[in-house]
């Protein structure tokens, strides 16, 4: 299977292009990255994750966070290769370049789409979307998801780790 046809990456594309749920892109992308190249922070999947993180920060007007994320994403995705195969690579890098410029100039957030050119990838995304219908999400929740989601399991895990390290 082509790496961009993996169900987690398909979900990433849907979260990015249709739902504009950039926080969820980060979560899904991180799950995929951990299964493919755990701890390899230079892996191209981390570039995709940082692209989503940049969009999340920009939408929240966190310009320094967005700028850092976009710059790192551009470095990791510029090389091309299999991890951008099926995507218009030139447009993708253009989106990152334009986003870096806009964030540097403190311009308002503009949502972008991943420019898919592969018909097979488009078809895989559409099939997944039909099997997993979208649910409309509150724009405020999408903007502040990292603070508004249920974090009880994360807090519990941190407490367990603290107790083990005592």
PDB file of C-alpha atoms in Angstrom:
ATOM      1  CA  UNK A   1       0.000   0.000   0.000  1.00  0.00           C
ATOM      2  CA  UNK A   2       1.216   3.492  -0.834  1.00  0.00           C
ATOM      3  CA  UNK A   3       1.982   5.353   2.433  1.00  0.00           C
ATOM      4  CA  UNK A   4      -0.472   8.169   1.637  1.00  0.00           C
ATOM      5  CA  UNK A   5      -3.241   5.593   1.131  1.00  0.00           C
ATOM      6  CA  UNK A   6      -2.944   4.348   4.710  1.00  0.00           C
ATOM      7  CA  UNK A   7      -6.283   4.787   6.538  1.00  0.00           C
ATOM      8  CA  UNK A   8      -4.711   7.136   9.093  1.00  0.00           C
ATOM      9  CA  UNK A   9      -3.363   9.423   6.371  1.00  0.00           C
ATOM     10  CA  UNK A  10      -6.693   9.306   4.544  1.00  0.00           C
ATOM     11  CA  UNK A  11      -8.309  10.386   7.817  1.00  0.00           C
ATOM     12  CA  UNK A  12      -5.682  13.150   8.115  1.00  0.00           C
ATOM     13  CA  UNK A  13      -6.639  14.453   4.652  1.00  0.00           C
ATOM     14  CA  UNK A  14     -10.341  14.453   5.527  1.00  0.00           C
ATOM     15  CA  UNK A  15      -9.676  16.206   8.828  1.00  0.00           C
ATOM     16  CA  UNK A  16      -7.555  18.771   6.988  1.00  0.00           C
ATOM     17  CA  UNK A  17      -9.505  19.401   3.786  1.00  0.00           C
ATOM     18  CA  UNK A  18     -13.121  18.829   4.756  1.00  0.00           C
ATOM     19  CA  UNK A  19     -13.409  19.285   8.512  1.00  0.00           C
ATOM     20  CA  UNK A  20     -10.607  21.830   9.020  1.00  0.00           C
ATOM     21  CA  UNK A  21      -9.948  19.997  12.291  1.00  0.00           C
ATOM     22  CA  UNK A  22      -6.229  20.634  12.431  1.00  0.00           C
ATOM     23  CA  UNK A  23      -5.906  19.416  16.015  1.00  0.00           C
ATOM     24  CA  UNK A  24      -7.292  16.030  14.972  1.00  0.00           C
ATOM     25  CA  UNK A  25      -4.868  16.003  12.019  1.00  0.00           C
ATOM     26  CA  UNK A  26      -2.075  16.286  14.560  1.00  0.00           C
ATOM     27  CA  UNK A  27      -3.465  13.391  16.605  1.00  0.00           C
ATOM     28  CA  UNK A  28      -4.038  11.103  13.612  1.00  0.00           C
ATOM     29  CA  UNK A  29      -0.717  12.056  12.020  1.00  0.00           C
ATOM     30  CA  UNK A  30       1.104  11.344  15.250  1.00  0.00           C
ATOM     31  CA  UNK A  31      -0.533   7.898  15.541  1.00  0.00           C
ATOM     32  CA  UNK A  32       0.579   7.098  12.000  1.00  0.00           C
ATOM     33  CA  UNK A  33       4.092   8.447  12.574  1.00  0.00           C
ATOM     34  CA  UNK A  34       4.481   6.381  15.764  1.00  0.00           C
ATOM     35  CA  UNK A  35       3.545   3.238  13.830  1.00  0.00           C
ATOM     36  CA  UNK A  36       5.973   3.996  10.960  1.00  0.00           C
ATOM     37  CA  UNK A  37       8.968   5.865  12.339  1.00  0.00           C
ATOM     38  CA  UNK A  38       8.721   6.379  16.093  1.00  0.00           C
ATOM     39  CA  UNK A  39      11.211   8.879  17.448  1.00  0.00           C
ATOM     40  CA  UNK A  40      12.439   9.866  13.944  1.00  0.00           C
ATOM     41  CA  UNK A  41      11.701  13.578  14.240  1.00  0.00           C
ATOM     42  CA  UNK A  42      13.034  14.219  10.740  1.00  0.00           C
ATOM     43  CA  UNK A  43      10.580  11.823   9.071  1.00  0.00           C
ATOM     44  CA  UNK A  44       8.346  13.497   6.450  1.00  0.00           C
ATOM     45  CA  UNK A  45       5.231  12.531   8.446  1.00  0.00           C
ATOM     46  CA  UNK A  46       6.376  14.990  11.083  1.00  0.00           C
ATOM     47  CA  UNK A  47       6.253  17.632   8.343  1.00  0.00           C
ATOM     48  CA  UNK A  48       2.597  16.795   7.705  1.00  0.00           C
ATOM     49  CA  UNK A  49       1.938  16.967  11.449  1.00  0.00           C
ATOM     50  CA  UNK A  50       3.660  20.345  11.671  1.00  0.00           C
ATOM     51  CA  UNK A  51       1.642  21.645   8.717  1.00  0.00           C
ATOM     52  CA  UNK A  52      -1.555  20.894  10.656  1.00  0.00           C
ATOM     53  CA  UNK A  53      -0.121  22.341  13.875  1.00  0.00           C
ATOM     54  CA  UNK A  54       0.797  25.508  11.984  1.00  0.00           C
ATOM     55  CA  UNK A  55      -2.773  25.850  10.708  1.00  0.00           C
ATOM     56  CA  UNK A  56      -4.132  25.252  14.207  1.00  0.00           C
ATOM     57  CA  UNK A  57      -1.872  27.928  15.693  1.00  0.00           C
ATOM     58  CA  UNK A  58      -2.549  30.409  12.888  1.00  0.00           C
ATOM     59  CA  UNK A  59      -6.323  30.055  13.299  1.00  0.00           C
ATOM     60  CA  UNK A  60      -5.840  30.867  16.997  1.00  0.00           C
ATOM     61  CA  UNK A  61      -3.612  33.876  16.126  1.00  0.00           C
ATOM     62  CA  UNK A  62      -0.586  32.227  17.715  1.00  0.00           C
ATOM     63  CA  UNK A  63       1.717  33.640  15.052  1.00  0.00           C
ATOM     64  CA  UNK A  64       5.052  32.558  16.601  1.00  0.00           C
ATOM     65  CA  UNK A  65       3.819  28.967  17.013  1.00  0.00           C
ATOM     66  CA  UNK A  66       2.416  28.917  13.484  1.00  0.00           C
ATOM     67  CA  UNK A  67       5.617  30.316  12.002  1.00  0.00           C
ATOM     68  CA  UNK A  68       7.815  27.737  13.766  1.00  0.00           C
ATOM     69  CA  UNK A  69       5.537  24.905  12.646  1.00  0.00           C
ATOM     70  CA  UNK A  70       5.301  26.048   9.021  1.00  0.00           C
ATOM     71  CA  UNK A  71       9.068  26.493   8.705  1.00  0.00           C
ATOM     72  CA  UNK A  72       9.719  23.006  10.099  1.00  0.00           C
ATOM     73  CA  UNK A  73       7.023  21.498   7.868  1.00  0.00           C
ATOM     74  CA  UNK A  74       8.497  23.132   4.776  1.00  0.00           C
ATOM     75  CA  UNK A  75      11.978  21.777   5.524  1.00  0.00           C
ATOM     76  CA  UNK A  76      10.649  18.226   5.938  1.00  0.00           C
ATOM     77  CA  UNK A  77       8.262  18.239   2.981  1.00  0.00           C
ATOM     78  CA  UNK A  78      10.510  20.067   0.487  1.00  0.00           C
ATOM     79  CA  UNK A  79      12.529  16.995  -0.447  1.00  0.00           C
ATOM     80  CA  UNK A  80       9.496  15.393  -2.071  1.00  0.00           C
ATOM     81  CA  UNK A  81       9.523  11.643  -2.482  1.00  0.00           C
ATOM     82  CA  UNK A  82       6.972   9.001  -1.642  1.00  0.00           C
ATOM     83  CA  UNK A  83       5.521  10.981   1.297  1.00  0.00           C
ATOM     84  CA  UNK A  84       4.175  13.657  -1.054  1.00  0.00           C
ATOM     85  CA  UNK A  85       3.504  11.407  -4.051  1.00  0.00           C
ATOM     86  CA  UNK A  86      -0.064  12.047  -5.222  1.00  0.00           C
ATOM     87  CA  UNK A  87      -0.027  15.620  -3.969  1.00  0.00           C
ATOM     88  CA  UNK A  88       0.861  18.637  -6.104  1.00  0.00           C
ATOM     89  CA  UNK A  89       4.252  19.128  -4.464  1.00  0.00           C
ATOM     90  CA  UNK A  90       4.849  22.561  -5.968  1.00  0.00           C
ATOM     91  CA  UNK A  91       1.471  23.828  -4.697  1.00  0.00           C
ATOM     92  CA  UNK A  92       2.057  22.263  -1.271  1.00  0.00           C
ATOM     93  CA  UNK A  93       5.372  24.079  -0.895  1.00  0.00           C
ATOM     94  CA  UNK A  94       3.666  27.227  -2.218  1.00  0.00           C
ATOM     95  CA  UNK A  95       1.002  26.917   0.490  1.00  0.00           C
ATOM     96  CA  UNK A  96       3.725  26.639   3.123  1.00  0.00           C
ATOM     97  CA  UNK A  97       5.663  29.582   1.646  1.00  0.00           C
ATOM     98  CA  UNK A  98       2.520  31.735   1.472  1.00  0.00           C
ATOM     99  CA  UNK A  99       1.514  30.711   5.002  1.00  0.00           C
ATOM    100  CA  UNK A 100       4.949  31.629   6.354  1.00  0.00           C
ATOM    101  CA  UNK A 101       4.701  35.055   4.673  1.00  0.00           C
ATOM    102  CA  UNK A 102       1.128  35.634   5.902  1.00  0.00           C
ATOM    103  CA  UNK A 103       1.946  34.624   9.468  1.00  0.00           C
ATOM    104  CA  UNK A 104       5.075  36.787   9.455  1.00  0.00           C
ATOM    105  CA  UNK A 105       2.917  39.724   8.364  1.00  0.00           C
ATOM    106  CA  UNK A 106       0.271  38.844  10.995  1.00  0.00           C
ATOM    107  CA  UNK A 107      -2.425  38.371   8.359  1.00  0.00           C
ATOM    108  CA  UNK A 108      -5.751  36.724   9.264  1.00  0.00           C
ATOM    109  CA  UNK A 109      -6.047  32.950   9.039  1.00  0.00           C
ATOM    110  CA  UNK A 110      -6.840  31.439   5.646  1.00  0.00           C
ATOM    111  CA  UNK A 111      -7.718  27.744   5.539  1.00  0.00           C
ATOM    112  CA  UNK A 112      -5.913  25.782   2.849  1.00  0.00           C
ATOM    113  CA  UNK A 113      -6.515  22.385   1.278  1.00  0.00           C
ATOM    114  CA  UNK A 114      -3.942  19.715   0.595  1.00  0.00           C
ATOM    115  CA  UNK A 115      -3.697  19.796  -3.223  1.00  0.00           C
ATOM    116  CA  UNK A 116      -4.349  16.173  -4.167  1.00  0.00           C
ATOM    117  CA  UNK A 117      -3.647  15.280  -7.794  1.00  0.00           C
ATOM    118  CA  UNK A 118      -3.720  11.478  -7.672  1.00  0.00           C
ATOM    119  CA  UNK A 119      -7.069  10.106  -8.809  1.00  0.00           C
ATOM    120  CA  UNK A 120      -6.457   6.972  -6.717  1.00  0.00           C
ATOM    121  CA  UNK A 121      -5.860   9.068  -3.615  1.00  0.00           C
ATOM    122  CA  UNK A 122      -8.949  11.198  -4.314  1.00  0.00           C
ATOM    123  CA  UNK A 123     -10.983   8.012  -4.697  1.00  0.00           C
ATOM    124  CA  UNK A 124      -9.589   6.553  -1.452  1.00  0.00           C
ATOM    125  CA  UNK A 125     -10.495   9.754   0.403  1.00  0.00           C
ATOM    126  CA  UNK A 126     -14.017   9.751  -1.045  1.00  0.00           C
ATOM    127  CA  UNK A 127     -14.562   6.064  -0.190  1.00  0.00           C
ATOM    128  CA  UNK A 128     -13.397   6.607   3.378  1.00  0.00           C
ATOM    129  CA  UNK A 129     -15.600   9.680   3.705  1.00  0.00           C
ATOM    130  CA  UNK A 130     -18.660   7.783   2.482  1.00  0.00           C
ATOM    131  CA  UNK A 131     -18.018   5.024   5.026  1.00  0.00           C
ATOM    132  CA  UNK A 132     -17.374   7.558   7.798  1.00  0.00           C
ATOM    133  CA  UNK A 133     -19.775  10.488   7.359  1.00  0.00           C
ATOM    134  CA  UNK A 134     -18.647  13.848   8.670  1.00  0.00           C
ATOM    135  CA  UNK A 135     -20.258  15.371  11.705  1.00  0.00           C
ATOM    136  CA  UNK A 136     -20.428  19.150  11.829  1.00  0.00           C
ATOM    137  CA  UNK A 137     -18.329  20.565  14.613  1.00  0.00           C
ATOM    138  CA  UNK A 138     -18.648  23.852  16.415  1.00  0.00           C
ATOM    139  CA  UNK A 139     -16.084  26.340  15.016  1.00  0.00           C
ATOM    140  CA  UNK A 140     -15.229  27.568  18.527  1.00  0.00           C
ATOM    141  CA  UNK A 141     -14.503  23.997  19.638  1.00  0.00           C
ATOM    142  CA  UNK A 142     -12.291  23.410  16.573  1.00  0.00           C
ATOM    143  CA  UNK A 143     -10.376  26.582  17.325  1.00  0.00           C
ATOM    144  CA  UNK A 144      -9.734  25.758  20.984  1.00  0.00           C
ATOM    145  CA  UNK A 145      -9.904  21.954  20.928  1.00  0.00           C
ATOM    146  CA  UNK A 146      -6.685  21.402  22.865  1.00  0.00           C
ATOM    147  CA  UNK A 147      -8.204  23.181  25.876  1.00  0.00           C
ATOM    148  CA  UNK A 148     -11.823  22.071  25.568  1.00  0.00           C
ATOM    149  CA  UNK A 149     -11.428  18.311  25.035  1.00  0.00           C
ATOM    150  CA  UNK A 150     -11.683  15.750  27.806  1.00  0.00           C
ATOM    151  CA  UNK A 151      -8.167  15.434  29.197  1.00  0.00           C
ATOM    152  CA  UNK A 152      -8.901  13.124  32.131  1.00  0.00           C
ATOM    153  CA  UNK A 153      -7.081  10.125  30.578  1.00  0.00           C
ATOM    154  CA  UNK A 154      -3.993  12.261  29.830  1.00  0.00           C
ATOM    155  CA  UNK A 155      -3.932  13.638  33.371  1.00  0.00           C
ATOM    156  CA  UNK A 156      -4.357  10.149  34.804  1.00  0.00           C
ATOM    157  CA  UNK A 157      -1.417   8.812  32.771  1.00  0.00           C
ATOM    158  CA  UNK A 158       0.787  11.694  33.925  1.00  0.00           C
ATOM    159  CA  UNK A 159      -0.102  11.005  37.557  1.00  0.00           C
ATOM    160  CA  UNK A 160       0.725   7.293  37.127  1.00  0.00           C
ATOM    161  CA  UNK A 161       4.116   8.157  35.628  1.00  0.00           C
ATOM    162  CA  UNK A 162       4.846  10.552  38.496  1.00  0.00           C
ATOM    163  CA  UNK A 163       4.036   7.849  41.068  1.00  0.00           C
ATOM    164  CA  UNK A 164       6.299   5.329  39.287  1.00  0.00           C
ATOM    165  CA  UNK A 165       9.196   7.799  39.225  1.00  0.00           C
ATOM    166  CA  UNK A 166       9.046   8.535  42.960  1.00  0.00           C
TER     167      UNK A 166
END
